[in-house]
Each structure stands twice: as structure tokens, then as C-alpha cells.
PDB file of C-alpha atoms in Angstrom:
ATOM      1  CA  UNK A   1       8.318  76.042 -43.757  1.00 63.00           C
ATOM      2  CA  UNK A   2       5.890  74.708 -41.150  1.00 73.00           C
ATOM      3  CA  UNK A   3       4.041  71.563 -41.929  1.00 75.00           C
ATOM      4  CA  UNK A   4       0.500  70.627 -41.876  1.00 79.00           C
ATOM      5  CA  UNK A   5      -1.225  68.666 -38.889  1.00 73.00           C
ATOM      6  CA  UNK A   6      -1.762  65.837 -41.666  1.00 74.00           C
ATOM      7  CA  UNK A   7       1.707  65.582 -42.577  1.00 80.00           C
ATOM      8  CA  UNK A   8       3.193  65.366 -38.847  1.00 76.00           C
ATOM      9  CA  UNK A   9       0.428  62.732 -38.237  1.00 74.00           C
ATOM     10  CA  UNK A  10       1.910  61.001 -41.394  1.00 77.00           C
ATOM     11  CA  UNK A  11       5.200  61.544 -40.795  1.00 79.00           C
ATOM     12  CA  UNK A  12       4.422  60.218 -37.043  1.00 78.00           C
ATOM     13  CA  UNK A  13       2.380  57.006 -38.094  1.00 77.00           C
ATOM     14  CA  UNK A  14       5.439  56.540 -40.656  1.00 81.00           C
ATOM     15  CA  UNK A  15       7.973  56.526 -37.663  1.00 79.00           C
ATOM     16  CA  UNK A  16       5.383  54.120 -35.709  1.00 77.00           C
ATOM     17  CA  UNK A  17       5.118  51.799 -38.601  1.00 77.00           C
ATOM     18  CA  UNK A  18       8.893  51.792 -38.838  1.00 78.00           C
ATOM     19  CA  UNK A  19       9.712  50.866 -35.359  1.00 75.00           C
ATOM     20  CA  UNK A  20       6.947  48.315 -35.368  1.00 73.00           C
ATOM     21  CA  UNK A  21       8.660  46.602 -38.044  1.00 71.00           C
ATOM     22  CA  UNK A  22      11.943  46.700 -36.417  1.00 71.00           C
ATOM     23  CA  UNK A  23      10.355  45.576 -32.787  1.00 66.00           C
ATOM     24  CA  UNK A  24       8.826  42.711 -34.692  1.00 62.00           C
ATOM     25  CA  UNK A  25      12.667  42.064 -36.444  1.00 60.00           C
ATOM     26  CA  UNK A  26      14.276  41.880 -32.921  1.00 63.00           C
ATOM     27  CA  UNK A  27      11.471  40.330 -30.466  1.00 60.00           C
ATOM     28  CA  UNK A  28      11.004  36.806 -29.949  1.00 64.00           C
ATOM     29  CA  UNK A  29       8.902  34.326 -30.917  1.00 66.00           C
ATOM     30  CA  UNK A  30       6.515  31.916 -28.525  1.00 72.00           C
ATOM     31  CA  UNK A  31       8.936  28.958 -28.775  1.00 75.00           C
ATOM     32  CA  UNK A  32      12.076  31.254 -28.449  1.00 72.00           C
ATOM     33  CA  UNK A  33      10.198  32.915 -25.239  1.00 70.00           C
ATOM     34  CA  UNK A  34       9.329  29.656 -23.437  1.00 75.00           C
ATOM     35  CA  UNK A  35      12.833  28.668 -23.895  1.00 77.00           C
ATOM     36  CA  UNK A  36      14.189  31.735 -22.766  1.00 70.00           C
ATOM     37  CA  UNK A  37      11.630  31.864 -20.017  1.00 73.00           C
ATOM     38  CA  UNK A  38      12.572  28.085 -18.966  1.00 79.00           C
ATOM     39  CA  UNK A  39      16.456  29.134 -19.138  1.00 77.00           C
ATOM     40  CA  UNK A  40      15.585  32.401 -16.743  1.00 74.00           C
ATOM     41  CA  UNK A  41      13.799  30.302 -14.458  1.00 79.00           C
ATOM     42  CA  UNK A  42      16.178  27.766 -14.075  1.00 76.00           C
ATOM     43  CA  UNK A  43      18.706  29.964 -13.558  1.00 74.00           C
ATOM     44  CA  UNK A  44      16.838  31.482 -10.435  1.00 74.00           C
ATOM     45  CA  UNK A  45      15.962  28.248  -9.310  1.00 75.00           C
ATOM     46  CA  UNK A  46      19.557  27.020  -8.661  1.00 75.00           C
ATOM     47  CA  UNK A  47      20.475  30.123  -7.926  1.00 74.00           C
ATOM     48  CA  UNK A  48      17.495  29.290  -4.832  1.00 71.00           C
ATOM     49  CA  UNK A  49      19.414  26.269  -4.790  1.00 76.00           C
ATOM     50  CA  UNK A  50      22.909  27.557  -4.058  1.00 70.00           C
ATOM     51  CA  UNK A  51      21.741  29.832  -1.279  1.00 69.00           C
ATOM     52  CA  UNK A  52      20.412  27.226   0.451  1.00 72.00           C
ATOM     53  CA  UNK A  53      23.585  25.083   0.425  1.00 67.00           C
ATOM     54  CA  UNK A  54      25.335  27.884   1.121  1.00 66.00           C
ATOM     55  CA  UNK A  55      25.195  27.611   4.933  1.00 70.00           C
ATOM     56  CA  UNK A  56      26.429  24.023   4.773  1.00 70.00           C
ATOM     57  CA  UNK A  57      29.501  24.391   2.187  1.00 71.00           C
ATOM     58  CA  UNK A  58      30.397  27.370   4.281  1.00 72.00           C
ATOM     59  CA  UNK A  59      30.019  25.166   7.356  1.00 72.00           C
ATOM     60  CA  UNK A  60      31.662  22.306   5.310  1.00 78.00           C
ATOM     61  CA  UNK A  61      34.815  24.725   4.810  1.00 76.00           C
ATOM     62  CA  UNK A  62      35.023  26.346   7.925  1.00 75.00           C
ATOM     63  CA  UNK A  63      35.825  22.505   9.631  1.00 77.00           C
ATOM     64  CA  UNK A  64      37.902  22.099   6.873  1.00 80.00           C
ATOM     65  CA  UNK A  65      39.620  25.223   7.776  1.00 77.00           C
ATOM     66  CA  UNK A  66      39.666  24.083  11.543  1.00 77.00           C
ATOM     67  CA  UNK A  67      40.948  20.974  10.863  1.00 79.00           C
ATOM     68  CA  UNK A  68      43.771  22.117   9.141  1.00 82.00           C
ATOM     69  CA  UNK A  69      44.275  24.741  11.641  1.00 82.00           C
ATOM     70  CA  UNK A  70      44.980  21.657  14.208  1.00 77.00           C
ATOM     71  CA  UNK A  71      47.180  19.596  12.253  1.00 81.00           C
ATOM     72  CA  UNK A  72      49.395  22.160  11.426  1.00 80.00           C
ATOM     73  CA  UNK A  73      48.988  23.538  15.199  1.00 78.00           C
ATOM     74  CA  UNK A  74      50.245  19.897  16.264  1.00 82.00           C
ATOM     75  CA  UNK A  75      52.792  19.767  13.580  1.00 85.00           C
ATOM     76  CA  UNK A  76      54.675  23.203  14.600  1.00 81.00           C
ATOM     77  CA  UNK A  77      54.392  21.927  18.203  1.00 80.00           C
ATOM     78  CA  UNK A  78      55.731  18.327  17.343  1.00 83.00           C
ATOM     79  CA  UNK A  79      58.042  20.272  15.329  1.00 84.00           C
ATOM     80  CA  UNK A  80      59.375  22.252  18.343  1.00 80.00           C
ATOM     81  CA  UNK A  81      59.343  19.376  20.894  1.00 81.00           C
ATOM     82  CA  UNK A  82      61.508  17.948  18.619  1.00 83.00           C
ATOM     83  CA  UNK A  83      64.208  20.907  18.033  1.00 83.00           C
ATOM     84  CA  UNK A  84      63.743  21.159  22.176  1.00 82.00           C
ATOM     85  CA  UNK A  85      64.503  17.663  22.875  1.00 84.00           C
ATOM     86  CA  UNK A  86      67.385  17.655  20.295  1.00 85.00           C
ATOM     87  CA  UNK A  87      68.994  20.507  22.285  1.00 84.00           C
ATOM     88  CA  UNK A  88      68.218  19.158  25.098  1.00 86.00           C
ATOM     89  CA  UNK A  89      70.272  15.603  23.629  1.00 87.00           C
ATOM     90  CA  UNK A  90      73.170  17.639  22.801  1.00 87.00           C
ATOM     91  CA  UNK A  91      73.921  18.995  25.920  1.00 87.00           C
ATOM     92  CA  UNK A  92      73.423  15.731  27.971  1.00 88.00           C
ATOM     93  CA  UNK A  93      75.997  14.334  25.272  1.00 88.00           C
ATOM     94  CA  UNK A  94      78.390  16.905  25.949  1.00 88.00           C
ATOM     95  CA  UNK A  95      78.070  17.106  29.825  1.00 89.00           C
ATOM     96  CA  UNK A  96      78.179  13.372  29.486  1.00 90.00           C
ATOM     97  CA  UNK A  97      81.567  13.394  27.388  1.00 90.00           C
ATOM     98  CA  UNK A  98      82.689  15.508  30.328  1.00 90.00           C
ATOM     99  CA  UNK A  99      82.338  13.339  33.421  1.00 89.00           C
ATOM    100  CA  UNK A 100      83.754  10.579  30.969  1.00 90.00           C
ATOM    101  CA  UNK A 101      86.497  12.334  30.884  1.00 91.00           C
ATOM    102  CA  UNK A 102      86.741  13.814  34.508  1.00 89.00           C
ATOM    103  CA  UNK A 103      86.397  10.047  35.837  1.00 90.00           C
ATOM    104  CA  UNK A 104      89.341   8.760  33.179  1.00 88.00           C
ATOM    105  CA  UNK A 105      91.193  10.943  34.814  1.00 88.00           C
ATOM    106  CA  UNK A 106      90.155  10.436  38.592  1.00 87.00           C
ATOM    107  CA  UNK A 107      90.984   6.781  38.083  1.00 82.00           C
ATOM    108  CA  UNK A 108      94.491   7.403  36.606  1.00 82.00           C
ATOM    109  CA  UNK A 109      95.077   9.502  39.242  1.00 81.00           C
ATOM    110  CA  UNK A 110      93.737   6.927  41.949  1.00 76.00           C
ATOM    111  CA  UNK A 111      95.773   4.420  40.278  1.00 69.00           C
ATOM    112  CA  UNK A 112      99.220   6.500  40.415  1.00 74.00           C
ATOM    113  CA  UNK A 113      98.175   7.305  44.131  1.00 73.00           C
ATOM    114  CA  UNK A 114      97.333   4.056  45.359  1.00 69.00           C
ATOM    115  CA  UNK A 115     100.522   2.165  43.912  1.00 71.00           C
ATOM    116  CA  UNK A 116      99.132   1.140  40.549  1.00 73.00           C
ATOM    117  CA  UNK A 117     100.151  -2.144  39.274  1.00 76.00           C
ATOM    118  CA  UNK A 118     100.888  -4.068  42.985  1.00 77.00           C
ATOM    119  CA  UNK A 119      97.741  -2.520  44.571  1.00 75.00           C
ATOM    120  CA  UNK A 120      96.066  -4.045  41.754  1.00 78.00           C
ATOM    121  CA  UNK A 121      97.532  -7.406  42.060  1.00 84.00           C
ATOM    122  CA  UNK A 122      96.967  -7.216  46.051  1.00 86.00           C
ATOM    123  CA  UNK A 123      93.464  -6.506  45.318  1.00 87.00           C
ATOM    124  CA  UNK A 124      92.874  -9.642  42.805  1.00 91.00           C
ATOM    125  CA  UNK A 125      94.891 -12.045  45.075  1.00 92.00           C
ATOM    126  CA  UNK A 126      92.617 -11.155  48.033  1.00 94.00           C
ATOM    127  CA  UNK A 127      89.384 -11.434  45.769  1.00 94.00           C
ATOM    128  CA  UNK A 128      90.835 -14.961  44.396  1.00 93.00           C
ATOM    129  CA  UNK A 129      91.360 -15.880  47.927  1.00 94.00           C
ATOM    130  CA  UNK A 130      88.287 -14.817  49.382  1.00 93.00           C
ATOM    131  CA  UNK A 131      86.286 -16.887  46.408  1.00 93.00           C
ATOM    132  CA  UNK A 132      88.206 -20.108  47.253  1.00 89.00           C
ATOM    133  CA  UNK A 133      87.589 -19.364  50.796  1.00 88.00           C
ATOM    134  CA  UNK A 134      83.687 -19.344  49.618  1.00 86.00           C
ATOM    135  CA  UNK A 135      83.903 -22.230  47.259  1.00 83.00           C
ATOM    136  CA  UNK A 136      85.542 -24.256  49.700  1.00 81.00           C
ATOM    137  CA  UNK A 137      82.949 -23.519  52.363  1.00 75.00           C
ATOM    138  CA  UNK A 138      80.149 -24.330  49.910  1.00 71.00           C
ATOM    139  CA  UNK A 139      81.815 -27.924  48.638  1.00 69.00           C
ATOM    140  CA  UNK A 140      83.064 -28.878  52.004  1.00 64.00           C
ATOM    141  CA  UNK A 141      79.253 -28.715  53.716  1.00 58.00           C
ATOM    142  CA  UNK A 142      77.992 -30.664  50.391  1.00 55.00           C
ATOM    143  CA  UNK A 143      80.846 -33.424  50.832  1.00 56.00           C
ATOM    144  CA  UNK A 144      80.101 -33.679  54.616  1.00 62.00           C
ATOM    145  CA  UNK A 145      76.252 -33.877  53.752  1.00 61.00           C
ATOM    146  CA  UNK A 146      76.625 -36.805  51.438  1.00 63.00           C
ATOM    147  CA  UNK A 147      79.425 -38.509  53.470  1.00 66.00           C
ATOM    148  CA  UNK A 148      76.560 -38.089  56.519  1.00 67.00           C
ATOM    149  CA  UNK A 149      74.187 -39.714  54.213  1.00 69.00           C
ATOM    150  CA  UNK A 150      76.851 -42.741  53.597  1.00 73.00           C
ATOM    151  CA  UNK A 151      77.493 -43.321  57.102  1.00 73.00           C
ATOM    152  CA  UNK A 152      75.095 -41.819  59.639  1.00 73.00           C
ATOM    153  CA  UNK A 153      76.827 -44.044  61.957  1.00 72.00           C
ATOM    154  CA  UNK A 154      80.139 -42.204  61.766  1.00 74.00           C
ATOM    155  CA  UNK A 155      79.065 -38.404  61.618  1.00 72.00           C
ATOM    156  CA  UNK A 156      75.925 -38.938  63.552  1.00 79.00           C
ATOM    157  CA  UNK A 157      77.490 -37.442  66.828  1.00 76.00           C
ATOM    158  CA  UNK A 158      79.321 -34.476  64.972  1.00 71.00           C
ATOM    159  CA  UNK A 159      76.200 -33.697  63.003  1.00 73.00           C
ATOM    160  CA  UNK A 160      74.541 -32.901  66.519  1.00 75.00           C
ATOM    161  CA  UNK A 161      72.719 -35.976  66.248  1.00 80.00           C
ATOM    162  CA  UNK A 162      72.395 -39.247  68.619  1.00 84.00           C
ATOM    163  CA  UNK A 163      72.316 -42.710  68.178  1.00 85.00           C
ATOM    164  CA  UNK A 164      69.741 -44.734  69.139  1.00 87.00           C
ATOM    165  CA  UNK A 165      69.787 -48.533  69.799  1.00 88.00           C
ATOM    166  CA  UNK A 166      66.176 -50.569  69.340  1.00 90.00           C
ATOM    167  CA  UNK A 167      65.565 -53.774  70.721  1.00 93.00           C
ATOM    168  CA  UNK A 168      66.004 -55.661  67.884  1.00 94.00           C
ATOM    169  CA  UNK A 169      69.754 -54.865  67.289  1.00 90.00           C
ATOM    170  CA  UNK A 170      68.559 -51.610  64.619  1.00 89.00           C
ATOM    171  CA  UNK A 171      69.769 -48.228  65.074  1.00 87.00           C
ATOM    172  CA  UNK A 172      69.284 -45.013  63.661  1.00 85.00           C
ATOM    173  CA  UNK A 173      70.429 -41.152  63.842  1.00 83.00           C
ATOM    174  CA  UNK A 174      68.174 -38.892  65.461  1.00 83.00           C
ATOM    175  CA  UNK A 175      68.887 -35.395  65.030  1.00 79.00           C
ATOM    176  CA  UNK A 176      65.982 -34.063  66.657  1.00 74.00           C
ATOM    177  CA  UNK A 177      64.593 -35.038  69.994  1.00 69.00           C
ATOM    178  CA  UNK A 178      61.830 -33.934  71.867  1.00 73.00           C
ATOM    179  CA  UNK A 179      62.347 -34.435  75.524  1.00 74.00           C
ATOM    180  CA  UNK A 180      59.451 -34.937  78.243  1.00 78.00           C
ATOM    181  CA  UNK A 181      58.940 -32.001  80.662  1.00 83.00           C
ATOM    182  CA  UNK A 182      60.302 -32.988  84.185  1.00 74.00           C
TER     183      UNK A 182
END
């Protein structure tokens, strides 16, 4: 059955009508569009905002990322300085535990090849004799100084000096005496 032009158009403006109605059941109205339009707008407007930053946050984290780069750079070099060194410590300990023991040893046998215990006593009677030959020296010139100092008449002459009478019955020690060219 084929229908008449004036039923399609009625059946048409009927299916107009229809989604009219259900346009005007899901669109928006001015206050819900503003606000809509306001949220769209600032979404795009710090979305402007972000790109902008962007270079600098990016820039921001990159020297972030550098500057963790170098401390961890300097820690795994500290890190292996250290382990170095501490190798380094263990072998000077044991090569020095060795000549320890190599010199223990030299000196025992240096002390069983030299005569041991007289050698030894030999050795500290000549050092005890050579430091009261020293001391002796040393008090001995400050006794003769002070007995010189008592009686310059005595020790004048074995000083190296020479007495010398003045007119009025005085004398002193001269030690040093400039003659006169001749």
C-alpha cells in the first residue's frame, strides 16, 4: 500500500515535531550554556597556561635530574676511593707486619752474633762513661768560670789573661789586649 504525498509530509512533520521535542529535552539552557561555556574556556585557558610553564618545569626537572646525576656520580666515586684506599690500607698493614717481623728477627740474630748479654753491657758502660766524660767537661768549665769570677787574681794567668798594676795600687785582669803596631 503506497501512501499519499500528504501523509509522508505528515508522517515527516510528525517525526520533526518529535525530535524537536526531544532536542529541546536534552539541550541546554542560557545559564547552563554560560556555565558550560565559562568551564570550556577555562579549561583551555590553563591548558594555555600549562604549555607555557612547560618549558620551565621541564627545565626545572632536567637540573633536578643533573643534579642528582652529580651527587650520585661523586658518591660512587667517593665510594670507590674509599674501597681503593681500604685495599690499599690492608696491604701496607700486612707488608708492615712483615718487616716487623723480619727486623725481630734480624735483631735476635744480631744479638746471638754479637755476644748478646756482655756486648750489651760493654755498650751501656761505654755510653755511661762517655756521658760522665761530657758532664764532667760541662761542670768543670762552669766551676772554673765562677771560681775565675771569685778570684781573677788567681786564674787570671791560666785564663789567658794578664794582670795589670795602676798607679794607685788597683789591678785588674785583662783578657784582651790590643797591642800598638811597631
Amino acid at each position: 500500500m503506497s501512501k499519499d504525498p500528504f501523509q509522508i509530509l505528515a508522517d515527516e512533520l510528525t517525526l520533526i515535531r518529535k525530535d524537536m521535542d526531544q532536542l529541546q529535552r536534552t539541550s541546554l539552557n542560557k545559564d547552563e550554556a554560560k556555565t558550560l561555556n565559562q568551564a570550556v574556556m577555562g579549561a583551555v585557558l590553563r591548558m594555555a597556561k600549562a604549555t607555557e610553564d612547560a618549558p620551565g618545569e621541564i627545565q626545572e626537572a632536567l637540573e633536578a635530574d643533573r643534579d642528582q646525576m652529580a651527587r650520585s656520580a661523586t658518591q660512587a666515586a667517593t665510594k670507590a676511593a674509599e674501597s681503593a684506599i681500604a685495599g690499599i690500607r690492608h696491604d701496607l698493614d700486612n707488608e708492615r707486619a712483615k718487616l716487623s717481623q723480619a727486623a725481630g728477627e734480624a735483631r735476635r740474630e744480631a744479638w746471638r752474633w754479637f755476644g748478646g748479654f756482655w756486648v750489651w753491657l760493654a755498650s751501656m758502660l761505654a755510653t755511661g762513661a762517655l756521658l760522665g766524660a761530657l758532664a764532667m767537661a760541662w761542670i768543670g768549665g762552669t766551676i772554673a768560670a765562677r771560681d775565675f769570677g771569685d778570684y781573677p787574681g788567681v786564674f787570671c794567668g791560666s785564663a789567658g789573661g794578664q794582670v795589670v798594676e795602676q798607679n794607685d795600687g788597683s789591678s785588674y785582669c785583662a783578657v784582651w789586649i790590643k797591642m800598638p803596631a811597631q
